[in-house]
Amino acid sequence: MSLQDESLTPADGYAETAYCADAIPEQSYAPQNEKLHGRILETRLPWGNYLGINPTTNQYSESWFQEYQYIGDDYHDYTMINELRWSQRVDENINDFYRFARFIFVIFSHLFSFVGGGGAILTGVAVVTAVLGGLASLVYGNSEFPWIFIKLIFGVAILCGVATLLRYFWEKYSIRFYKGNRNWSDDYAFCRHTGMVKTDIGDFPFYEFDTYIEMRVGTQGSQFHSLKLIHRYPHRSRLPNSASLLEFDFTVGGSIAQLYAAWDMLQRYMDVSQPLPDIPQIEPFRHLDLTTKAYDEAGKRGRPATYWRDLYANSSVEELKALREAHRAEVDSAAWGGRPDLMELSVPNYRETRKGEPEDVNAFGRFPWKAGKFVDRPEAGPPSEDVANRYNNDNAPR
């Protein structure tokens, strides 16, 4: 169930409610949730049996080092993730007018920018329009040079140039706004030390959430997949004045396998018998978590204490890109399928509520003709020697 050769015993200091995969308590029957009908929840991901692989988005974050350098000593409180909580909401100290103005600024700078926006396309359209307009003017015998078309080209180019410049300043200096006005909330988060998920309507045990891959279809028929954590017992967590479910959305770029990796990472983050996931954002706080500190001091991490900080400080953009691509291939080729679901041992009717998974997890979502092929998961129970060897023999640091 763990990636480690031997189970780690968390030291004193965690709350009695802290989550541990080896000690999920017995729970009540999972009710039929009518609110799930009509949603394309393609598969429910299993609890436990970690592979110890993090999604590429978190393993090789492109922005964390810039934030870490700028925020400095206050990074612990201003980052989304630390050793205590994984926040899901931002508290901003700004008024509504500022929010609206910032929204317009970002839309303009990103939509019309030459870099990463539609500036080049818009300028190309202006050039084509000017050429066709000029030719039409000559055909119809207009003796004056059509300066209006030249002005059109220059006007569009200047507009897009300004947008490009504004986008550059936004990407370079928006981190100042981050520290000055934006704080990750401690009141809407996954809390490692307590094992609870904090929300506006109360705190709920982490093990009461089910994790699904949800597929949504765009207006042009395109498909989008996201990771959804939905509270299993809606009668306990109805949002006030609403029939909406209590749920969380984790967006991870890449394949379906990346969503499996995100769930694997979140479980290990909450499981106090496991060290914190070895990702850049949490590295500065590893020594503050009891289990992780013991793990690292025993030499099991196999990396220097400042591995990620040094890597980003000393690697070129090309080197980081190569590492990112290699890790993406590792995630996509990992054996995510065929693992039993530990929650079956704690919820009496859990297997009956949804037990199938894609026959080929790694191909699922990329090859539509395989979408209908689902198989039953192995039944949960005491791990056999083969299963234990499958998941416990990999000590390579991730």
mmCIF file of C-alpha atoms in Angstrom:
data_model
loop_
_atom_site.group_PDB
_atom_site.id
_atom_site.type_symbol
_atom_site.label_atom_id
_atom_site.label_comp_id
_atom_site.label_asym_id
_atom_site.label_seq_id
_atom_site.Cartn_x
_atom_site.Cartn_y
_atom_site.Cartn_z
ATOM 1 C CA MET A 1 0.000 0.000 0.000
ATOM 2 C CA SER A 2 2.989 2.246 0.524
ATOM 3 C CA LEU A 3 5.941 2.895 -1.678
ATOM 4 C CA GLN A 4 8.252 2.406 1.253
ATOM 5 C CA ASP A 5 9.882 -0.868 2.357
ATOM 6 C CA GLU A 6 8.417 -0.480 5.804
ATOM 7 C CA SER A 7 5.543 1.475 7.233
ATOM 8 C CA LEU A 8 6.395 4.756 8.867
ATOM 9 C CA THR A 9 4.930 5.392 12.304
ATOM 10 C CA PRO A 10 3.958 9.046 12.673
ATOM 11 C CA ALA A 11 5.381 10.693 15.757
ATOM 12 C CA ASP A 12 3.251 12.364 18.390
ATOM 13 C CA GLY A 13 1.962 15.712 17.220
ATOM 14 C CA TYR A 14 -0.766 14.871 14.731
ATOM 15 C CA ALA A 15 -4.410 15.058 15.729
ATOM 16 C CA GLU A 16 -6.298 11.867 16.549
ATOM 17 C CA THR A 17 -8.359 12.463 13.406
ATOM 18 C CA ALA A 18 -5.278 12.521 11.135
ATOM 19 C CA TYR A 19 -5.681 10.348 8.058
ATOM 20 C CA CYS A 20 -3.777 7.088 7.660
ATOM 21 C CA ALA A 21 -4.555 4.612 4.881
ATOM 22 C CA ASP A 22 -3.938 1.687 7.221
ATOM 23 C CA ALA A 23 -6.557 2.920 9.695
ATOM 24 C CA ILE A 24 -9.603 4.078 7.747
ATOM 25 C CA PRO A 25 -12.548 3.610 10.139
ATOM 26 C CA GLU A 26 -15.739 1.774 9.297
ATOM 27 C CA GLN A 27 -18.346 4.032 7.720
ATOM 28 C CA SER A 28 -22.014 3.941 6.828
ATOM 29 C CA TYR A 29 -23.435 2.778 3.530
ATOM 30 C CA ALA A 30 -22.825 5.062 0.572
ATOM 31 C CA PRO A 31 -26.212 6.479 -0.460
ATOM 32 C CA GLN A 32 -27.412 6.716 -4.031
ATOM 33 C CA ASN A 33 -26.601 10.283 -4.950
ATOM 34 C CA GLU A 34 -29.176 11.545 -7.442
ATOM 35 C CA LYS A 35 -27.109 14.644 -8.103
ATOM 36 C CA LEU A 36 -24.475 12.517 -9.807
ATOM 37 C CA HIS A 37 -26.906 11.382 -12.486
ATOM 38 C CA GLY A 38 -26.381 13.166 -15.759
ATOM 39 C CA ARG A 39 -22.739 13.900 -15.064
ATOM 40 C CA ILE A 40 -20.138 12.012 -17.070
ATOM 41 C CA LEU A 41 -18.151 10.502 -14.211
ATOM 42 C CA GLU A 42 -16.136 8.037 -16.217
ATOM 43 C CA THR A 43 -14.331 6.240 -13.438
ATOM 44 C CA ARG A 44 -13.807 6.385 -9.685
ATOM 45 C CA LEU A 45 -10.190 6.272 -8.587
ATOM 46 C CA PRO A 46 -9.025 3.824 -5.909
ATOM 47 C CA TRP A 47 -7.863 4.570 -2.389
ATOM 48 C CA GLY A 48 -4.413 3.452 -1.257
ATOM 49 C CA ASN A 49 -1.823 1.357 -3.095
ATOM 50 C CA TYR A 50 0.293 4.403 -3.884
ATOM 51 C CA LEU A 51 2.735 4.454 -6.769
ATOM 52 C CA GLY A 52 4.583 7.446 -5.336
ATOM 53 C CA ILE A 53 4.458 9.386 -8.611
ATOM 54 C CA ASN A 54 3.463 13.048 -8.730
ATOM 55 C CA PRO A 55 1.806 14.797 -11.677
ATOM 56 C CA THR A 56 4.200 16.692 -13.937
ATOM 57 C CA THR A 57 2.412 19.981 -13.228
ATOM 58 C CA ASN A 58 3.481 19.769 -9.572
ATOM 59 C CA GLN A 59 6.751 17.897 -9.981
ATOM 60 C CA TYR A 60 8.135 20.487 -12.386
ATOM 61 C CA SER A 61 6.191 23.656 -11.678
ATOM 62 C CA GLU A 62 7.209 26.543 -13.924
ATOM 63 C CA SER A 63 6.307 29.360 -11.518
ATOM 64 C CA TRP A 64 7.120 28.208 -8.004
ATOM 65 C CA PHE A 65 10.791 29.289 -7.962
ATOM 66 C CA GLN A 66 9.984 32.866 -8.975
ATOM 67 C CA GLU A 67 7.413 33.039 -6.174
ATOM 68 C CA TYR A 68 9.808 31.439 -3.711
ATOM 69 C CA GLN A 69 12.579 33.933 -4.482
ATOM 70 C CA TYR A 70 10.366 36.993 -4.327
ATOM 71 C CA ILE A 71 8.291 36.110 -1.256
ATOM 72 C CA GLY A 72 11.341 35.000 0.743
ATOM 73 C CA ASP A 73 10.829 34.358 4.449
ATOM 74 C CA ASP A 74 7.043 34.696 4.163
ATOM 75 C CA TYR A 75 6.761 31.863 1.634
ATOM 76 C CA HIS A 76 5.318 29.442 4.186
ATOM 77 C CA ASP A 77 2.137 31.487 4.626
ATOM 78 C CA TYR A 78 1.776 32.792 1.072
ATOM 79 C CA THR A 79 2.147 29.548 -0.853
ATOM 80 C CA MET A 80 -0.799 27.338 -1.753
ATOM 81 C CA ILE A 81 0.742 24.277 -0.075
ATOM 82 C CA ASN A 82 2.739 23.909 3.121
ATOM 83 C CA GLU A 83 3.172 21.097 5.645
ATOM 84 C CA LEU A 84 -0.135 21.955 7.346
ATOM 85 C CA ARG A 85 -2.692 22.600 4.625
ATOM 86 C CA TRP A 86 -3.304 22.432 0.902
ATOM 87 C CA SER A 87 -5.475 25.460 0.223
ATOM 88 C CA GLN A 88 -8.314 25.515 -2.275
ATOM 89 C CA ARG A 89 -9.336 29.160 -2.056
ATOM 90 C CA VAL A 90 -7.631 32.540 -2.259
ATOM 91 C CA ASP A 91 -8.489 35.403 0.068
ATOM 92 C CA GLU A 92 -7.814 38.717 -1.686
ATOM 93 C CA ASN A 93 -7.662 42.085 0.017
ATOM 94 C CA ILE A 94 -9.136 44.049 -2.911
ATOM 95 C CA ASN A 95 -12.453 45.679 -3.830
ATOM 96 C CA ASP A 96 -14.840 44.717 -6.622
ATOM 97 C CA PHE A 97 -13.746 47.560 -8.931
ATOM 98 C CA TYR A 98 -10.145 46.367 -8.717
ATOM 99 C CA ARG A 99 -11.228 42.800 -9.510
ATOM 100 C CA PHE A 100 -13.127 44.002 -12.588
ATOM 101 C CA ALA A 101 -10.263 46.223 -13.773
ATOM 102 C CA ARG A 102 -7.772 43.395 -13.338
ATOM 103 C CA PHE A 103 -10.037 41.031 -15.258
ATOM 104 C CA ILE A 104 -10.231 43.453 -18.199
ATOM 105 C CA PHE A 105 -6.466 44.034 -18.059
ATOM 106 C CA VAL A 106 -5.658 40.320 -18.151
ATOM 107 C CA ILE A 107 -8.162 39.598 -20.918
ATOM 108 C CA PHE A 108 -6.811 42.430 -23.094
ATOM 109 C CA SER A 109 -3.127 41.679 -22.517
ATOM 110 C CA HIS A 110 -3.474 37.944 -23.036
ATOM 111 C CA LEU A 111 -5.986 37.981 -25.895
ATOM 112 C CA PHE A 112 -4.196 40.465 -28.165
ATOM 113 C CA SER A 113 -0.581 39.710 -27.260
ATOM 114 C CA PHE A 114 1.839 38.602 -29.979
ATOM 115 C CA VAL A 115 3.233 36.081 -27.502
ATOM 116 C CA GLY A 116 0.732 33.421 -26.508
ATOM 117 C CA GLY A 117 -2.262 35.425 -27.721
ATOM 118 C CA GLY A 118 -4.026 36.263 -30.946
ATOM 119 C CA GLY A 119 -1.934 39.297 -31.877
ATOM 120 C CA ALA A 120 -0.184 37.675 -34.808
ATOM 121 C CA ILE A 121 -3.468 36.358 -36.231
ATOM 122 C CA LEU A 122 -5.214 39.696 -35.819
ATOM 123 C CA THR A 123 -2.336 41.542 -37.490
ATOM 124 C CA GLY A 124 -2.351 39.021 -40.320
ATOM 125 C CA VAL A 125 -6.059 39.580 -40.822
ATOM 126 C CA ALA A 126 -5.433 43.346 -40.928
ATOM 127 C CA VAL A 127 -2.714 42.903 -43.574
ATOM 128 C CA VAL A 128 -4.915 40.666 -45.736
ATOM 129 C CA THR A 129 -7.806 43.107 -45.377
ATOM 130 C CA ALA A 130 -5.546 46.011 -46.350
ATOM 131 C CA VAL A 131 -4.195 44.214 -49.416
ATOM 132 C CA LEU A 132 -7.638 43.165 -50.631
ATOM 133 C CA GLY A 133 -9.027 46.608 -49.899
ATOM 134 C CA GLY A 134 -6.193 48.271 -51.789
ATOM 135 C CA LEU A 135 -6.676 46.028 -54.808
ATOM 136 C CA ALA A 136 -10.406 46.697 -54.797
ATOM 137 C CA SER A 137 -9.748 50.409 -54.639
ATOM 138 C CA LEU A 138 -7.505 50.231 -57.700
ATOM 139 C CA VAL A 139 -10.005 48.108 -59.623
ATOM 140 C CA TYR A 140 -12.760 50.637 -59.034
ATOM 141 C CA GLY A 141 -10.526 53.476 -60.251
ATOM 142 C CA ASN A 142 -9.844 55.277 -57.007
ATOM 143 C CA SER A 143 -7.041 57.680 -57.832
ATOM 144 C CA GLU A 144 -6.068 58.347 -54.204
ATOM 145 C CA PHE A 145 -3.792 55.988 -52.318
ATOM 146 C CA PRO A 146 -5.882 54.084 -49.738
ATOM 147 C CA TRP A 147 -4.061 55.316 -46.624
ATOM 148 C CA ILE A 148 -6.868 54.042 -44.437
ATOM 149 C CA PHE A 149 -5.651 50.479 -44.966
ATOM 150 C CA ILE A 150 -2.097 51.388 -43.990
ATOM 151 C CA LYS A 151 -3.475 53.020 -40.857
ATOM 152 C CA LEU A 152 -5.431 49.834 -40.149
ATOM 153 C CA ILE A 153 -2.276 47.722 -40.213
ATOM 154 C CA PHE A 154 -0.338 50.114 -38.000
ATOM 155 C CA GLY A 155 -3.279 50.561 -35.640
ATOM 156 C CA VAL A 156 -3.703 46.811 -35.109
ATOM 157 C CA ALA A 157 0.063 46.320 -34.774
ATOM 158 C CA ILE A 158 0.274 49.055 -32.126
ATOM 159 C CA LEU A 159 -2.723 47.625 -30.257
ATOM 160 C CA CYS A 160 -1.182 44.156 -30.177
ATOM 161 C CA GLY A 161 2.230 45.578 -29.310
ATOM 162 C CA VAL A 162 0.784 47.367 -26.286
ATOM 163 C CA ALA A 163 -0.978 44.153 -25.234
ATOM 164 C CA THR A 164 2.282 42.241 -25.572
ATOM 165 C CA LEU A 165 4.117 44.785 -23.417
ATOM 166 C CA LEU A 166 1.406 44.715 -20.753
ATOM 167 C CA ARG A 167 1.463 40.920 -20.696
ATOM 168 C CA TYR A 168 5.234 40.999 -20.249
ATOM 169 C CA PHE A 169 4.939 43.313 -17.238
ATOM 170 C CA TRP A 170 2.089 41.216 -15.816
ATOM 171 C CA GLU A 171 4.058 37.989 -15.998
ATOM 172 C CA LYS A 172 7.189 39.621 -14.601
ATOM 173 C CA TYR A 173 5.738 41.733 -11.804
ATOM 174 C CA SER A 174 2.377 40.215 -10.867
ATOM 175 C CA ILE A 175 4.163 38.333 -8.087
ATOM 176 C CA ARG A 176 4.290 41.663 -6.205
ATOM 177 C CA PHE A 177 0.513 41.712 -6.218
ATOM 178 C CA TYR A 178 0.583 38.105 -5.021
ATOM 179 C CA LYS A 179 2.345 38.998 -1.796
ATOM 180 C CA GLY A 180 0.678 42.327 -1.267
ATOM 181 C CA ASN A 181 -2.969 41.344 -1.693
ATOM 182 C CA ARG A 182 -3.470 37.607 -2.102
ATOM 183 C CA ASN A 183 -3.337 35.040 0.666
ATOM 184 C CA TRP A 184 -4.093 31.346 0.443
ATOM 185 C CA SER A 185 -6.965 30.608 2.791
ATOM 186 C CA ASP A 186 -6.545 28.344 5.802
ATOM 187 C CA ASP A 187 -10.333 28.001 6.037
ATOM 188 C CA TYR A 188 -10.914 26.104 2.790
ATOM 189 C CA ALA A 189 -8.261 23.435 2.599
ATOM 190 C CA PHE A 190 -7.082 19.843 2.933
ATOM 191 C CA CYS A 191 -5.394 19.695 6.343
ATOM 192 C CA ARG A 192 -2.688 17.080 6.863
ATOM 193 C CA HIS A 193 -2.294 17.332 10.651
ATOM 194 C CA THR A 194 -6.000 16.864 11.333
ATOM 195 C CA GLY A 195 -7.045 14.685 8.389
ATOM 196 C CA MET A 196 -9.963 17.040 7.801
ATOM 197 C CA VAL A 197 -11.199 18.963 4.780
ATOM 198 C CA LYS A 198 -12.151 22.468 5.906
ATOM 199 C CA THR A 199 -15.041 24.214 4.142
ATOM 200 C CA ASP A 200 -17.511 27.043 4.667
ATOM 201 C CA ILE A 201 -20.136 24.608 5.938
ATOM 202 C CA GLY A 202 -17.974 22.611 8.306
ATOM 203 C CA ASP A 203 -15.061 20.199 8.440
ATOM 204 C CA PHE A 204 -15.308 16.714 6.934
ATOM 205 C CA PRO A 205 -12.958 13.705 7.161
ATOM 206 C CA PHE A 206 -10.807 13.265 4.092
ATOM 207 C CA TYR A 207 -11.865 9.626 3.720
ATOM 208 C CA GLU A 208 -15.503 10.686 3.181
ATOM 209 C CA PHE A 209 -14.717 11.991 -0.306
ATOM 210 C CA ASP A 210 -14.810 9.949 -3.498
ATOM 211 C CA THR A 211 -12.583 10.837 -6.411
ATOM 212 C CA TYR A 212 -13.787 10.705 -10.002
ATOM 213 C CA ILE A 213 -12.508 11.580 -13.419
ATOM 214 C CA GLU A 214 -15.211 13.741 -14.963
ATOM 215 C CA MET A 215 -15.493 14.337 -18.680
ATOM 216 C CA ARG A 216 -17.076 17.469 -20.079
ATOM 217 C CA VAL A 217 -17.817 18.157 -23.703
ATOM 218 C CA GLY A 218 -17.075 21.560 -25.233
ATOM 219 C CA THR A 219 -19.207 23.443 -27.731
ATOM 220 C CA GLN A 220 -17.135 22.082 -30.614
ATOM 221 C CA GLY A 221 -17.287 18.504 -29.380
ATOM 222 C CA SER A 222 -13.890 18.608 -27.667
ATOM 223 C CA GLN A 223 -13.488 16.622 -24.459
ATOM 224 C CA PHE A 224 -12.042 17.877 -21.166
ATOM 225 C CA HIS A 225 -11.182 15.712 -18.184
ATOM 226 C CA SER A 226 -10.762 16.891 -14.614
ATOM 227 C CA LEU A 227 -10.301 15.369 -11.180
ATOM 228 C CA LYS A 228 -13.340 15.724 -8.922
ATOM 229 C CA LEU A 229 -13.461 15.038 -5.185
ATOM 230 C CA ILE A 230 -17.124 14.713 -4.180
ATOM 231 C CA HIS A 231 -18.421 14.216 -0.648
ATOM 232 C CA ARG A 232 -19.898 10.727 -0.361
ATOM 233 C CA TYR A 233 -22.667 11.625 2.111
ATOM 234 C CA PRO A 234 -24.545 14.621 0.645
ATOM 235 C CA HIS A 235 -27.202 14.590 3.374
ATOM 236 C CA ARG A 236 -24.460 15.754 5.751
ATOM 237 C CA SER A 237 -22.953 18.394 3.490
ATOM 238 C CA ARG A 238 -25.676 20.167 1.549
ATOM 239 C CA LEU A 239 -24.643 23.698 0.711
ATOM 240 C CA PRO A 240 -27.011 26.208 2.320
ATOM 241 C CA ASN A 241 -29.753 27.513 0.019
ATOM 242 C CA SER A 242 -28.487 25.246 -2.748
ATOM 243 C CA ALA A 243 -28.768 21.696 -3.974
ATOM 244 C CA SER A 244 -25.135 21.719 -5.109
ATOM 245 C CA LEU A 245 -22.739 19.037 -3.929
ATOM 246 C CA LEU A 246 -19.692 19.645 -1.790
ATOM 247 C CA GLU A 247 -16.882 19.004 -4.224
ATOM 248 C CA PHE A 248 -13.379 20.072 -5.208
ATOM 249 C CA ASP A 249 -11.860 20.351 -8.667
ATOM 250 C CA PHE A 250 -8.182 19.635 -9.317
ATOM 251 C CA THR A 251 -6.963 20.762 -12.727
ATOM 252 C CA VAL A 252 -3.879 18.955 -13.973
ATOM 253 C CA GLY A 253 -2.483 19.336 -17.466
ATOM 254 C CA GLY A 254 -1.829 16.330 -19.667
ATOM 255 C CA SER A 255 -3.214 12.836 -19.940
ATOM 256 C CA ILE A 256 -5.664 10.824 -17.836
ATOM 257 C CA ALA A 257 -2.633 9.245 -16.153
ATOM 258 C CA GLN A 258 -1.713 12.701 -14.828
ATOM 259 C CA LEU A 259 -5.068 12.818 -13.015
ATOM 260 C CA TYR A 260 -4.296 9.440 -11.417
ATOM 261 C CA ALA A 261 -0.933 10.866 -10.327
ATOM 262 C CA ALA A 262 -2.651 13.921 -8.822
ATOM 263 C CA TRP A 263 -4.894 11.682 -6.707
ATOM 264 C CA ASP A 264 -1.893 9.588 -5.677
ATOM 265 C CA MET A 265 -0.086 12.771 -4.589
ATOM 266 C CA LEU A 266 -3.029 14.196 -2.639
ATOM 267 C CA GLN A 267 -3.531 10.926 -0.750
ATOM 268 C CA ARG A 268 0.133 10.804 0.237
ATOM 269 C CA TYR A 269 -0.032 14.439 1.296
ATOM 270 C CA MET A 270 -2.903 13.652 3.676
ATOM 271 C CA ASP A 271 -1.551 10.278 4.879
ATOM 272 C CA VAL A 272 0.558 10.966 7.983
ATOM 273 C CA SER A 273 2.202 7.545 7.703
ATOM 274 C CA GLN A 274 3.816 8.812 4.494
ATOM 275 C CA PRO A 275 6.372 11.571 3.959
ATOM 276 C CA LEU A 276 5.152 14.675 2.171
ATOM 277 C CA PRO A 277 5.201 14.384 -1.635
ATOM 278 C CA ASP A 278 8.615 15.361 -2.942
ATOM 279 C CA ILE A 279 7.575 18.400 -4.975
ATOM 280 C CA PRO A 280 9.185 21.863 -5.095
ATOM 281 C CA GLN A 281 6.438 23.804 -3.308
ATOM 282 C CA ILE A 282 6.642 21.686 -0.156
ATOM 283 C CA GLU A 283 10.410 21.175 -0.011
ATOM 284 C CA PRO A 284 11.118 24.218 2.232
ATOM 285 C CA PHE A 285 8.771 22.772 4.879
ATOM 286 C CA ARG A 286 9.742 19.095 4.912
ATOM 287 C CA HIS A 287 11.611 19.513 8.194
ATOM 288 C CA LEU A 288 8.454 20.903 9.823
ATOM 289 C CA ASP A 289 6.441 17.719 9.285
ATOM 290 C CA LEU A 290 7.163 14.975 11.808
ATOM 291 C CA THR A 291 6.920 11.932 9.557
ATOM 292 C CA THR A 292 8.783 13.627 6.714
ATOM 293 C CA LYS A 293 11.560 14.848 8.983
ATOM 294 C CA ALA A 294 12.132 11.314 10.329
ATOM 295 C CA TYR A 295 12.066 9.935 6.787
ATOM 296 C CA ASP A 296 14.624 12.452 5.516
ATOM 297 C CA GLU A 297 16.905 12.140 8.546
ATOM 298 C CA ALA A 298 16.974 8.375 8.001
ATOM 299 C CA GLY A 299 18.411 9.050 4.537
ATOM 300 C CA LYS A 300 15.405 7.587 2.736
ATOM 301 C CA ARG A 301 14.731 10.617 0.572
ATOM 302 C CA GLY A 302 18.062 10.254 -1.182
ATOM 303 C CA ARG A 303 18.281 13.939 -2.049
ATOM 304 C CA PRO A 304 19.831 17.059 -0.498
ATOM 305 C CA ALA A 305 17.503 19.178 1.633
ATOM 306 C CA THR A 306 17.522 21.922 -1.037
ATOM 307 C CA TYR A 307 17.350 19.662 -4.095
ATOM 308 C CA TRP A 308 14.544 21.490 -5.910
ATOM 309 C CA ARG A 309 15.774 24.969 -5.031
ATOM 310 C CA ASP A 310 19.255 24.175 -6.350
ATOM 311 C CA LEU A 311 17.883 22.465 -9.456
ATOM 312 C CA TYR A 312 15.845 25.493 -10.500
ATOM 313 C CA ALA A 313 18.595 27.939 -9.582
ATOM 314 C CA ASN A 314 21.227 26.149 -11.663
ATOM 315 C CA SER A 315 19.315 24.644 -14.607
ATOM 316 C CA SER A 316 18.552 26.272 -17.928
ATOM 317 C CA VAL A 317 15.081 26.507 -19.441
ATOM 318 C CA GLU A 318 16.042 23.777 -21.915
ATOM 319 C CA GLU A 319 17.268 21.438 -19.169
ATOM 320 C CA LEU A 320 14.093 21.888 -17.131
ATOM 321 C CA LYS A 321 11.988 21.281 -20.223
ATOM 322 C CA ALA A 322 13.834 18.012 -20.886
ATOM 323 C CA LEU A 323 13.295 16.897 -17.284
ATOM 324 C CA ARG A 324 9.640 17.822 -17.537
ATOM 325 C CA GLU A 325 9.148 15.794 -20.715
ATOM 326 C CA ALA A 326 10.945 12.779 -19.246
ATOM 327 C CA HIS A 327 8.742 12.917 -16.157
ATOM 328 C CA ARG A 328 5.602 13.224 -18.269
ATOM 329 C CA ALA A 329 6.593 10.009 -20.060
ATOM 330 C CA GLU A 330 7.154 8.319 -16.679
ATOM 331 C CA VAL A 331 3.669 9.285 -15.481
ATOM 332 C CA ASP A 332 2.015 8.160 -18.693
ATOM 333 C CA SER A 333 3.734 4.755 -18.635
ATOM 334 C CA ALA A 334 3.123 3.930 -14.952
ATOM 335 C CA ALA A 335 0.909 0.959 -14.048
ATOM 336 C CA TRP A 336 -2.123 2.879 -12.755
ATOM 337 C CA GLY A 337 -4.666 0.168 -13.463
ATOM 338 C CA GLY A 338 -5.461 -3.109 -11.723
ATOM 339 C CA ARG A 339 -5.147 -1.899 -8.122
ATOM 340 C CA PRO A 340 -7.686 -2.816 -5.425
ATOM 341 C CA ASP A 341 -9.601 -0.055 -3.660
ATOM 342 C CA LEU A 342 -9.007 0.049 0.093
ATOM 343 C CA MET A 343 -12.232 1.935 0.715
ATOM 344 C CA GLU A 344 -14.125 -1.294 -0.007
ATOM 345 C CA LEU A 345 -12.972 -2.492 3.432
ATOM 346 C CA SER A 346 -14.559 0.491 5.191
ATOM 347 C CA VAL A 347 -17.798 1.243 3.298
ATOM 348 C CA PRO A 348 -20.095 -1.822 3.157
ATOM 349 C CA ASN A 349 -21.583 -1.224 -0.310
ATOM 350 C CA TYR A 350 -18.631 0.622 -1.808
ATOM 351 C CA ARG A 351 -17.823 -1.976 -4.460
ATOM 352 C CA GLU A 352 -21.434 -2.116 -5.621
ATOM 353 C CA THR A 353 -21.703 1.650 -6.109
ATOM 354 C CA ARG A 354 -19.000 1.836 -8.792
ATOM 355 C CA LYS A 355 -16.354 -0.837 -9.230
ATOM 356 C CA GLY A 356 -15.124 -0.621 -12.819
ATOM 357 C CA GLU A 357 -12.107 1.139 -14.257
ATOM 358 C CA PRO A 358 -10.770 1.605 -17.800
ATOM 359 C CA GLU A 359 -9.171 -1.538 -19.150
ATOM 360 C CA ASP A 360 -6.202 0.527 -20.313
ATOM 361 C CA VAL A 361 -5.807 3.552 -18.049
ATOM 362 C CA ASN A 362 -2.898 4.968 -20.036
ATOM 363 C CA ALA A 363 -4.820 4.920 -23.302
ATOM 364 C CA PHE A 364 -8.121 6.016 -21.824
ATOM 365 C CA GLY A 365 -9.107 9.480 -23.012
ATOM 366 C CA ARG A 366 -6.596 9.475 -25.847
ATOM 367 C CA PHE A 367 -8.241 6.732 -27.872
ATOM 368 C CA PRO A 368 -12.051 7.157 -27.920
ATOM 369 C CA TRP A 369 -12.675 3.659 -29.247
ATOM 370 C CA LYS A 370 -11.338 2.248 -25.964
ATOM 371 C CA ALA A 371 -13.589 4.423 -23.837
ATOM 372 C CA GLY A 372 -16.253 1.758 -23.430
ATOM 373 C CA LYS A 373 -13.920 -0.996 -22.234
ATOM 374 C CA PHE A 374 -14.120 -1.224 -18.445
ATOM 375 C CA VAL A 375 -13.073 -4.042 -16.144
ATOM 376 C CA ASP A 376 -13.694 -4.853 -12.479
ATOM 377 C CA ARG A 377 -11.064 -3.897 -9.975
ATOM 378 C CA PRO A 378 -9.456 -6.652 -7.914
ATOM 379 C CA GLU A 379 -11.245 -7.120 -4.615
ATOM 380 C CA ALA A 380 -9.662 -5.342 -1.685
ATOM 381 C CA GLY A 381 -8.151 -7.406 1.085
ATOM 382 C CA PRO A 382 -4.869 -8.090 2.874
ATOM 383 C CA PRO A 383 -2.158 -7.502 0.243
ATOM 384 C CA SER A 384 -0.671 -10.657 -1.185
ATOM 385 C CA GLU A 385 3.079 -11.058 -1.454
ATOM 386 C CA ASP A 386 2.961 -10.316 -5.188
ATOM 387 C CA VAL A 387 0.980 -7.133 -4.671
ATOM 388 C CA ALA A 388 3.244 -6.035 -1.837
ATOM 389 C CA ASN A 389 6.310 -6.546 -3.988
ATOM 390 C CA ARG A 390 4.677 -4.657 -6.845
ATOM 391 C CA TYR A 391 4.219 -1.496 -4.799
ATOM 392 C CA ASN A 392 6.908 -1.687 -2.137
ATOM 393 C CA ASN A 393 10.096 -2.365 -4.053
ATOM 394 C CA ASP A 394 10.582 1.039 -5.625
ATOM 395 C CA ASN A 395 12.678 3.287 -3.411
ATOM 396 C CA ALA A 396 13.845 5.572 -6.195
ATOM 397 C CA PRO A 397 13.246 9.187 -5.201
ATOM 398 C CA ARG A 398 10.579 10.916 -7.247
#
